[in-house]
Short mmCIF file of C-alpha atoms in Angstrom, two decimals:
data_model
loop_
_atom_site.label_atom_id
_atom_site.label_comp_id
_atom_site.label_asym_id
_atom_site.label_seq_id
_atom_site.Cartn_x
_atom_site.Cartn_y
_atom_site.Cartn_z
CA MET B 1 159.24 123.85 110.83
CA ALA B 2 157.33 125.12 107.79
CA ASP B 3 153.54 125.18 107.85
CA SER B 4 152.29 122.23 105.80
CA TYR B 5 149.19 122.08 103.59
CA ASP B 6 147.52 119.76 101.15
CA VAL B 7 146.98 122.64 98.73
CA ILE B 8 148.51 126.10 98.41
CA ILE B 9 146.95 128.43 95.84
CA ILE B 10 148.93 131.43 94.60
CA GLY B 11 146.51 134.27 93.81
CA SER B 12 143.08 135.09 95.25
CA GLY B 13 141.12 136.14 92.15
CA PRO B 14 137.88 134.33 91.23
CA GLY B 15 139.83 131.25 90.21
CA GLY B 16 141.96 131.24 93.33
CA TYR B 17 139.39 131.91 96.03
CA VAL B 18 136.73 129.61 94.53
CA THR B 19 139.32 126.83 94.23
CA ALA B 20 140.34 127.39 97.85
CA ALA B 21 136.75 127.16 99.04
CA ARG B 22 136.13 123.94 97.09
CA ALA B 23 139.40 122.41 98.29
CA SER B 24 138.43 123.04 101.89
CA GLN B 25 134.97 121.55 101.27
CA LEU B 26 136.72 118.41 100.05
CA GLY B 27 138.64 118.13 103.32
CA LEU B 28 141.96 119.42 102.06
CA LYS B 29 143.99 121.69 104.33
CA THR B 30 144.24 124.81 102.20
CA ALA B 31 146.04 128.14 102.11
CA ILE B 32 145.91 130.97 99.61
CA VAL B 33 148.71 133.48 98.99
CA GLU B 34 147.87 137.06 97.99
CA ARG B 35 150.22 140.02 97.50
CA GLU B 36 147.68 142.83 97.01
CA HIS B 37 143.97 142.35 97.67
CA LEU B 38 141.47 139.52 97.95
CA GLY B 39 139.35 139.03 94.87
CA GLY B 40 142.11 139.81 92.40
CA ILE B 41 141.66 141.96 89.31
CA CYS B 42 138.07 140.83 88.65
CA LEU B 43 136.54 142.01 91.90
CA ASN B 44 138.75 145.03 92.42
CA TRP B 45 139.68 146.34 88.97
CA GLY B 46 137.86 144.33 86.31
CA CYS B 47 134.57 142.53 85.89
CA ILE B 48 132.71 143.94 88.88
CA PRO B 49 133.62 147.65 89.08
CA THR B 50 133.28 148.03 85.29
CA LYS B 51 129.72 146.75 85.54
CA ALA B 52 129.04 149.33 88.23
CA LEU B 53 130.36 152.06 85.91
CA LEU B 54 128.30 150.73 83.01
CA ARG B 55 125.19 150.68 85.20
CA SER B 56 125.67 154.39 85.91
CA ALA B 57 126.02 155.00 82.18
CA GLU B 58 122.87 152.97 81.49
CA ILE B 59 120.85 154.96 84.03
CA MET B 60 122.11 158.17 82.44
CA GLU B 61 121.05 156.93 79.00
CA PHE B 62 117.56 156.13 80.28
CA ALA B 63 117.30 159.51 82.00
CA GLU B 64 118.30 161.32 78.80
CA HIS B 65 115.56 159.49 76.90
CA ALA B 66 112.90 159.55 79.63
CA ASP B 67 110.42 161.17 77.23
CA GLN B 68 110.32 157.92 75.23
CA TYR B 69 108.72 156.30 78.28
CA GLY B 70 106.19 159.08 78.87
CA LEU B 71 108.27 160.70 81.60
CA LYS B 72 109.51 164.25 82.04
CA LEU B 73 112.74 165.14 83.80
CA GLU B 74 113.36 168.80 84.48
CA GLY B 75 116.82 170.11 83.58
CA LYS B 76 119.85 168.52 81.98
CA VAL B 77 121.10 165.18 83.25
CA THR B 78 124.76 165.42 84.27
CA ALA B 79 127.29 162.98 85.68
CA ASP B 80 129.17 163.49 88.93
CA THR B 81 132.42 161.75 88.02
CA ALA B 82 133.64 161.41 91.60
CA ALA B 83 130.32 159.93 92.73
CA VAL B 84 130.18 157.48 89.81
CA VAL B 85 133.70 156.25 90.56
CA ASP B 86 133.03 156.17 94.32
CA ARG B 87 129.99 153.94 93.79
CA SER B 88 132.01 151.47 91.71
CA ARG B 89 134.74 151.35 94.36
CA LYS B 90 132.18 150.71 97.11
CA VAL B 91 130.75 147.81 95.10
CA SER B 92 134.24 146.31 94.87
CA LEU B 93 134.93 146.91 98.56
CA ARG B 94 131.76 145.08 99.53
CA LEU B 95 132.69 142.04 97.44
CA ASN B 96 136.28 142.17 98.67
CA GLY B 97 134.95 141.81 102.19
CA GLY B 98 132.79 138.95 100.97
CA VAL B 99 135.85 137.00 99.84
CA GLU B 100 137.47 137.53 103.24
CA PHE B 101 134.32 136.10 104.85
CA LEU B 102 134.35 133.09 102.49
CA MET B 103 137.94 132.27 103.39
CA LYS B 104 137.16 132.40 107.11
CA LYS B 105 133.97 130.38 106.65
CA ASN B 106 135.83 127.66 104.76
CA LYS B 107 138.82 127.71 107.15
CA VAL B 108 141.25 128.71 104.41
CA ASP B 109 144.46 130.34 105.65
CA VAL B 110 145.32 133.60 103.89
CA ILE B 111 149.06 134.23 103.56
CA TRP B 112 150.01 137.81 102.71
CA GLY B 113 152.99 138.40 100.47
CA GLU B 114 154.58 137.48 97.15
CA ALA B 115 154.95 133.77 96.47
CA LYS B 116 157.66 131.82 94.69
CA ILE B 117 157.83 128.05 94.22
CA THR B 118 161.32 127.33 95.53
CA GLY B 119 161.32 123.56 95.34
CA LYS B 120 159.15 120.48 95.09
CA GLY B 121 156.14 121.14 97.29
CA GLU B 122 157.65 124.33 98.69
CA VAL B 123 156.41 127.92 98.50
CA THR B 124 158.42 130.82 99.88
CA VAL B 125 156.51 134.01 100.63
CA ALA B 126 158.33 137.36 100.76
CA ALA B 127 157.33 141.01 101.04
CA PRO B 128 155.80 142.19 97.74
CA LYS B 129 158.21 143.91 95.34
CA LYS B 130 155.34 145.32 93.29
CA LYS B 131 153.71 148.48 94.56
CA ALA B 132 150.01 147.93 95.21
CA ILE B 133 147.54 149.66 92.91
CA GLU B 134 145.78 152.63 94.49
CA PRO B 135 143.12 153.08 95.68
CA GLN B 136 142.76 149.62 97.14
CA PRO B 137 140.58 148.03 99.83
CA PRO B 138 142.03 147.59 103.32
CA LYS B 139 143.60 144.21 104.03
CA PRO B 140 142.14 142.09 106.81
CA LYS B 141 144.27 141.59 109.89
CA LYS B 142 147.29 139.54 108.87
CA THR B 143 147.61 136.14 110.48
CA LEU B 144 150.26 134.63 108.19
CA GLY B 145 152.98 136.29 106.16
CA GLU B 146 156.57 135.89 105.05
CA GLY B 147 158.07 132.46 105.40
CA THR B 148 158.35 129.02 103.82
CA TYR B 149 155.32 126.78 103.43
CA LYS B 150 154.95 123.17 102.32
CA ALA B 151 152.19 121.73 100.15
CA LYS B 152 151.52 118.48 98.33
CA HIS B 153 149.85 120.43 95.53
CA ILE B 154 150.57 124.00 94.38
CA ILE B 155 148.06 125.77 92.15
CA VAL B 156 149.16 128.90 90.28
CA ALA B 157 146.24 131.33 89.87
CA THR B 158 148.13 134.58 89.36
CA GLY B 159 145.94 135.99 86.59
CA ALA B 160 147.05 138.40 83.89
CA ARG B 161 147.92 142.04 83.31
CA PRO B 162 147.39 144.48 80.42
CA ARG B 163 149.56 143.81 77.39
CA VAL B 164 151.86 146.74 76.58
CA LEU B 165 152.86 147.76 73.05
CA PRO B 166 156.41 149.10 72.61
CA GLY B 167 156.43 152.87 72.22
CA ILE B 168 152.84 153.15 73.51
CA GLU B 169 153.50 152.33 77.15
CA PRO B 170 150.80 153.51 79.57
CA ASP B 171 151.90 156.44 81.73
CA GLY B 172 148.85 156.64 84.00
CA LYS B 173 148.06 160.16 82.86
CA LEU B 174 147.52 160.40 79.10
CA ILE B 175 147.76 156.73 78.14
CA TRP B 176 145.59 154.50 80.29
CA THR B 177 145.10 150.81 80.91
CA TYR B 178 141.86 149.60 82.48
CA PHE B 179 143.27 150.53 85.90
CA GLU B 180 143.32 154.27 85.16
CA ALA B 181 140.16 154.10 83.02
CA MET B 182 138.32 152.74 86.07
CA VAL B 183 139.00 155.75 88.28
CA PRO B 184 139.08 158.94 86.17
CA LYS B 185 139.45 162.12 88.17
CA GLU B 186 137.44 163.89 85.48
CA MET B 187 135.63 162.77 82.36
CA PRO B 188 137.68 163.21 79.18
CA LYS B 189 135.89 165.03 76.38
CA SER B 190 137.53 162.79 73.78
CA LEU B 191 139.03 159.34 73.87
CA ILE B 192 140.91 156.89 71.64
CA VAL B 193 140.53 153.20 72.46
CA MET B 194 143.08 150.75 71.06
CA GLY B 195 141.44 147.35 70.75
CA SER B 196 137.80 146.31 70.40
CA GLY B 197 137.70 143.21 72.53
CA ALA B 198 135.39 143.10 75.56
CA ILE B 199 137.54 145.45 77.66
CA GLY B 200 137.96 148.05 74.92
CA ILE B 201 134.32 148.06 73.85
CA GLU B 202 133.00 148.23 77.40
CA PHE B 203 135.11 151.28 78.23
CA ALA B 204 134.28 152.83 74.86
CA SER B 205 130.57 152.32 75.61
CA PHE B 206 130.88 153.76 79.13
CA TYR B 207 132.75 156.91 78.10
CA ARG B 208 130.55 157.49 75.04
CA SER B 209 127.45 157.31 77.26
CA MET B 210 129.11 159.83 79.56
CA GLY B 211 129.46 162.23 76.63
CA ALA B 212 133.00 161.63 75.37
CA ASP B 213 133.83 161.63 71.68
CA VAL B 214 135.15 158.07 71.23
CA THR B 215 137.20 156.53 68.42
CA VAL B 216 138.02 152.80 68.51
CA VAL B 217 141.03 151.50 66.55
CA GLU B 218 140.96 147.76 65.74
CA LEU B 219 143.56 145.70 63.85
CA MET B 220 141.03 143.10 62.66
CA PRO B 221 138.30 143.64 60.02
CA GLN B 222 135.52 143.46 62.62
CA ILE B 223 134.97 144.69 66.17
CA MET B 224 134.83 142.05 68.90
CA PRO B 225 136.80 139.68 66.64
CA VAL B 226 135.89 136.48 68.50
CA GLU B 227 132.16 137.04 67.97
CA ASP B 228 129.98 135.87 65.09
CA ALA B 229 130.48 138.24 62.14
CA GLU B 230 126.78 139.02 61.89
CA VAL B 231 126.58 139.96 65.57
CA SER B 232 129.72 142.08 65.29
CA LYS B 233 128.39 143.94 62.27
CA PHE B 234 125.07 144.68 63.99
CA ALA B 235 126.72 145.82 67.24
CA LYS B 236 129.05 148.14 65.33
CA ARG B 237 126.10 149.72 63.54
CA GLN B 238 124.27 150.32 66.81
CA LEU B 239 127.34 151.80 68.48
CA GLU B 240 127.89 154.08 65.49
CA LYS B 241 124.31 155.33 65.87
CA GLN B 242 125.29 156.37 69.40
CA GLY B 243 128.13 158.42 67.95
CA MET B 244 131.05 156.02 68.36
CA LYS B 245 133.63 155.98 65.55
CA PHE B 246 135.66 152.98 64.36
CA LYS B 247 138.89 152.52 62.45
CA LEU B 248 139.06 148.86 61.38
CA GLU B 249 142.06 147.05 59.91
CA ALA B 250 144.13 149.82 61.43
CA LYS B 251 146.77 150.18 64.12
CA VAL B 252 148.30 152.91 66.25
CA THR B 253 151.95 153.11 65.22
CA LYS B 254 153.01 156.14 67.21
CA VAL B 255 151.70 158.41 69.96
CA GLU B 256 152.67 162.02 70.53
CA LYS B 257 151.94 163.57 73.94
CA SER B 258 151.26 167.18 74.75
CA GLY B 259 150.29 168.85 78.01
CA ASN B 260 146.83 167.33 78.33
CA SER B 261 146.20 165.38 75.12
CA VAL B 262 147.60 162.66 72.88
CA THR B 263 147.85 162.40 69.12
CA ALA B 264 147.73 158.87 67.72
CA HIS B 265 149.20 158.04 64.32
CA VAL B 266 146.69 155.50 62.93
CA GLU B 267 147.89 153.45 59.96
CA THR B 268 145.27 151.72 57.79
CA LYS B 269 145.77 148.54 55.74
CA ASP B 270 146.55 150.58 52.62
CA GLY B 271 149.47 152.26 54.41
CA LYS B 272 147.83 155.65 54.87
CA VAL B 273 148.33 157.40 58.20
CA GLU B 274 145.70 159.53 59.94
CA LYS B 275 146.43 161.62 63.01
CA ILE B 276 143.74 161.58 65.72
CA THR B 277 144.01 163.83 68.77
CA ALA B 278 142.13 163.13 72.00
CA ASP B 279 142.31 163.91 75.70
CA ARG B 280 143.19 160.32 76.60
CA LEU B 281 144.09 156.99 75.00
CA ILE B 282 143.07 153.62 76.48
CA SER B 283 145.29 150.67 75.58
CA ALA B 284 143.09 147.58 75.49
CA VAL B 285 145.09 145.30 73.22
CA GLY B 286 144.78 142.20 75.35
CA VAL B 287 146.40 140.78 78.46
CA GLN B 288 149.34 138.51 79.25
CA GLY B 289 149.72 135.97 82.01
CA ASN B 290 151.58 136.73 85.23
CA THR B 291 154.13 133.92 84.96
CA GLU B 292 157.26 135.78 86.02
CA ASN B 293 159.12 135.47 89.33
CA LEU B 294 157.20 132.37 90.39
CA GLY B 295 160.06 129.91 90.01
CA LEU B 296 158.33 128.13 87.13
CA GLU B 297 161.30 128.26 84.75
CA GLU B 298 163.71 126.88 87.35
CA LEU B 299 161.41 123.93 87.99
CA GLY B 300 160.96 123.21 84.28
CA VAL B 301 157.27 124.16 84.06
CA LYS B 302 156.32 124.65 80.40
CA VAL B 303 155.33 128.22 79.53
CA GLU B 304 154.31 129.24 76.00
CA ARG B 305 153.37 132.69 74.72
CA GLY B 306 153.15 134.08 78.23
CA THR B 307 150.86 131.44 79.71
CA VAL B 308 151.38 128.15 81.54
CA VAL B 309 150.67 125.03 79.49
CA VAL B 310 148.13 122.74 81.20
CA ASP B 311 145.88 119.80 80.38
CA GLY B 312 142.11 119.70 80.85
CA TYR B 313 142.55 119.29 84.60
CA GLY B 314 144.95 122.21 85.15
CA ARG B 315 148.00 119.93 85.45
CA THR B 316 151.35 121.24 84.20
CA ASN B 317 154.17 119.04 82.94
CA VAL B 318 155.69 119.05 86.46
CA GLU B 319 154.06 116.81 89.04
CA GLY B 320 152.42 118.66 91.91
CA ILE B 321 152.20 122.01 90.10
CA TYR B 322 148.98 123.21 88.47
CA ALA B 323 147.72 126.41 86.84
CA ILE B 324 144.22 127.80 86.36
CA GLY B 325 142.54 130.94 85.04
CA ASP B 326 144.11 133.66 82.92
CA VAL B 327 147.65 132.48 83.62
CA ALA B 328 146.68 129.14 82.04
CA GLY B 329 145.55 130.71 78.77
CA ALA B 330 142.45 131.63 76.82
CA PRO B 331 139.65 132.21 77.20
CA MET B 332 140.72 134.68 79.85
CA LEU B 333 137.42 134.92 81.70
CA ALA B 334 136.62 134.87 85.42
CA HIS B 335 133.98 132.15 85.10
CA LYS B 336 136.42 129.95 83.18
CA ALA B 337 138.93 130.41 86.01
CA GLU B 338 136.37 129.40 88.64
CA HIS B 339 135.25 126.28 86.80
CA GLU B 340 138.80 125.33 85.87
CA GLY B 341 139.82 125.61 89.51
CA VAL B 342 136.99 123.39 90.71
CA ILE B 343 137.88 120.74 88.11
CA CYS B 344 141.54 120.93 89.13
CA VAL B 345 141.02 120.52 92.85
CA GLU B 346 138.33 117.84 92.48
CA LYS B 347 140.75 115.84 90.36
CA ILE B 348 143.40 116.30 93.07
CA ALA B 349 140.94 115.10 95.71
CA GLY B 350 139.97 112.04 93.66
CA VAL B 351 136.34 113.00 93.15
CA PRO B 352 134.89 110.39 90.75
CA GLY B 353 133.60 111.38 87.32
CA VAL B 354 135.43 114.72 86.98
CA HIS B 355 135.33 115.88 83.36
CA PRO B 356 138.17 117.89 81.78
CA LEU B 357 137.52 121.52 80.89
CA ASP B 358 135.55 121.92 77.66
CA LYS B 359 136.43 125.37 76.32
CA GLY B 360 133.75 125.05 73.64
CA LYS B 361 131.04 125.45 76.27
CA ILE B 362 132.35 128.59 77.99
CA PRO B 363 130.13 131.64 77.34
CA GLY B 364 131.55 135.05 76.52
CA CYS B 365 129.84 138.34 77.37
CA THR B 366 130.42 141.98 76.48
CA TYR B 367 128.47 144.51 78.55
CA CYS B 368 128.20 147.36 76.09
CA HIS B 369 124.89 148.74 74.83
CA PRO B 370 123.60 146.65 73.14
CA GLN B 371 124.99 143.70 75.06
CA VAL B 372 126.68 140.82 73.25
CA ALA B 373 126.83 137.19 74.41
CA SER B 374 127.79 133.91 72.81
CA VAL B 375 128.73 130.27 73.35
CA GLY B 376 130.07 127.60 71.02
CA LEU B 377 130.85 127.82 67.32
CA THR B 378 130.15 130.85 65.16
CA GLU B 379 128.55 130.22 61.78
CA ALA B 380 131.93 130.67 60.07
CA LYS B 381 133.74 128.32 62.48
CA ALA B 382 131.04 125.65 62.09
CA LYS B 383 131.44 125.76 58.32
CA GLU B 384 135.25 125.69 58.62
CA ALA B 385 134.88 122.54 60.73
CA GLY B 386 132.93 120.94 57.88
CA ARG B 387 129.64 120.81 59.75
CA ASP B 388 126.42 120.73 57.74
CA ILE B 389 124.37 123.29 59.63
CA ARG B 390 121.02 124.96 60.05
CA VAL B 391 120.97 128.60 61.14
CA GLY B 392 118.04 130.20 62.94
CA LYS B 393 117.52 133.84 63.83
CA PHE B 394 114.87 135.83 65.66
CA GLN B 395 114.67 139.61 65.91
CA PHE B 396 114.05 141.58 69.12
CA GLY B 397 111.61 143.70 67.11
CA ALA B 398 109.17 140.78 67.00
CA ASN B 399 109.24 140.16 70.76
CA GLY B 400 106.56 141.74 72.95
CA LYS B 401 108.74 142.14 76.06
CA ALA B 402 111.54 143.80 74.07
CA ILE B 403 109.10 146.28 72.54
CA ALA B 404 107.57 147.04 75.96
CA LEU B 405 111.05 147.67 77.35
CA GLY B 406 111.86 150.02 74.49
CA GLU B 407 114.73 147.66 73.60
CA ASP B 408 113.63 146.31 70.24
CA GLN B 409 117.05 146.28 68.52
CA GLY B 410 118.94 143.01 68.38
CA PHE B 411 118.60 139.34 67.52
CA ILE B 412 119.32 135.80 68.70
CA LYS B 413 121.07 133.41 66.35
CA THR B 414 121.47 129.65 66.76
CA ILE B 415 123.69 127.20 64.89
CA LEU B 416 122.50 123.57 64.80
CA ASP B 417 123.82 120.40 63.20
CA LYS B 418 121.52 119.54 60.31
CA LYS B 419 121.83 115.78 60.80
CA THR B 420 121.72 115.38 64.58
CA GLY B 421 120.01 118.57 65.77
CA GLU B 422 122.93 119.27 68.13
CA LEU B 423 123.19 122.87 69.27
CA LEU B 424 126.64 123.94 68.07
CA GLY B 425 126.53 127.61 69.00
CA ALA B 426 124.36 130.53 70.04
CA HIS B 427 125.01 134.23 69.45
CA MET B 428 123.05 137.18 70.81
CA VAL B 429 123.06 140.94 70.62
CA GLY B 430 120.53 143.10 72.46
CA ALA B 431 119.12 143.88 75.88
CA GLU B 432 120.04 141.52 78.74
CA VAL B 433 121.53 138.84 76.47
CA THR B 434 124.34 138.35 79.00
CA GLU B 435 121.65 136.92 81.30
CA LEU B 436 119.95 134.88 78.56
CA ILE B 437 123.02 133.08 77.20
CA GLN B 438 123.22 130.69 80.15
CA GLY B 439 120.07 128.93 78.92
CA PHE B 440 121.93 127.82 75.82
CA VAL B 441 125.05 126.91 77.84
CA ILE B 442 122.94 124.55 79.95
CA ALA B 443 121.34 123.14 76.79
CA MET B 444 124.78 122.41 75.29
CA ASN B 445 126.00 120.77 78.50
CA LEU B 446 122.92 118.54 78.53
CA GLU B 447 123.48 117.71 74.84
CA THR B 448 120.02 119.06 74.08
CA THR B 449 118.68 118.67 70.53
CA GLU B 450 116.47 121.01 68.53
CA GLU B 451 113.40 118.89 69.34
CA GLU B 452 113.88 119.30 73.09
CA LEU B 453 114.39 123.05 72.73
CA MET B 454 111.28 123.34 70.58
CA HIS B 455 109.20 121.49 73.19
CA THR B 456 110.48 123.54 76.12
CA VAL B 457 107.85 125.96 77.46
CA PHE B 458 109.25 129.48 77.84
CA PRO B 459 107.32 132.03 79.95
CA HIS B 460 105.48 134.87 78.20
CA PRO B 461 106.14 137.73 77.92
CA THR B 462 109.91 137.38 78.25
CA LEU B 463 112.99 138.02 76.19
CA SER B 464 113.85 134.34 76.62
CA GLU B 465 111.05 133.36 74.23
CA MET B 466 113.32 134.48 71.40
CA MET B 467 115.70 131.63 72.22
CA LYS B 468 113.05 129.08 71.30
CA GLU B 469 111.91 131.08 68.27
CA SER B 470 115.47 131.19 66.96
CA VAL B 471 115.65 127.39 67.02
CA LEU B 472 112.20 127.17 65.40
CA ASP B 473 113.42 129.50 62.67
CA ALA B 474 116.25 127.13 61.81
CA TYR B 475 113.57 124.61 60.84
CA GLY B 476 111.13 127.03 59.18
CA ARG B 477 108.68 126.82 62.08
CA THR B 478 108.78 130.32 63.60
CA LEU B 479 105.48 131.15 65.31
CA ASN B 480 105.81 134.85 66.11
CA ALA B 481 107.47 136.36 63.06
#
């Protein structure tokens, strides 16, 4: 007789394992199916290890400019590539073990293998067809594996993978995805990055800090296309000062490989083609959902443009089947997956007052230098929506803490409704803004107005003071500039 559960979750990334933990807390008998490693892409190959790499790059930057802080370092600062990569892998390994502990703590069964929904309320788990990415953390001792399992509710949380362009397929040697870019055996001296979204810019920032000559090719007229145009323009200027080069409104149409280098044919909007040669090319042109081989098509689950169609509670068009996270569409962010999963399983459990997912209140962060963070409407989007707005802005150069840190480049921008004072959006570029943005996310969730923000006491000296000053600026009441 098949093992029977209230909830089976396919995929153990941030969306999957957090959903499993919450389901168990709600008294639901829960299992999670994983074919490779607990924690998914985020913990093992994405969000976490990239931040470890970027931290190494940040420390190197500080060391190279130690004299600006009154310090002297003898000799040239160099990077030990193997040690940098090893540190990032150890960070992932530690968190991978943390997920294993969470599953045990919450009495969630972990089923190892590749899952397919083979009928109503039925999941069949087989040996994985896909070869696991190396290096990978060791799997905990298997307790459950291949077989057929029953569940009242099945949640698909299979994530996404790098999008591949025809003719520019990654080969693991000269053309990389984020997998290969995460574990270089040696630092390339030159690099081409296709795509200037968060993944592309973060790797471009890391490798530039490590000394590589970096060129970013972007199809759109601005880098980080989803960000406010003013933020994007400022970030580009700062990255250019660091030596990064950009080709906007351009695309790689062809790649020629040689023994240890690639030559990209870059076509601009006027049809001209420039050849750029580099040691390696990183393809960072987006991701696509892992919807294949799950049995979704056979069961009639609606899939559009490579992602599963869901409502605000993660429900698909087929009763008893749900989808969360990257596989359920944009924004493809780990924190969206976690929150979406909690909403989904709380709705399943009948928790009263569960609100559907509001994508307008999900923050986005890019961990380059300077950092970029945002939530809500950009200035352009607010105007497109017909909103009558006030815009406030405050510069890092007028903030005491930023100056003391030696991080005085950047600004915080707020978009408010002129009539109601509603905070419609917030956009930041500068030091530690990925930590600051959550203050505005909370404010938007609480439906805070400009008056409440103005009367909130921020500690001094902090970078957070600029958040209040930006709102004050929208009303001509700035106090420190």
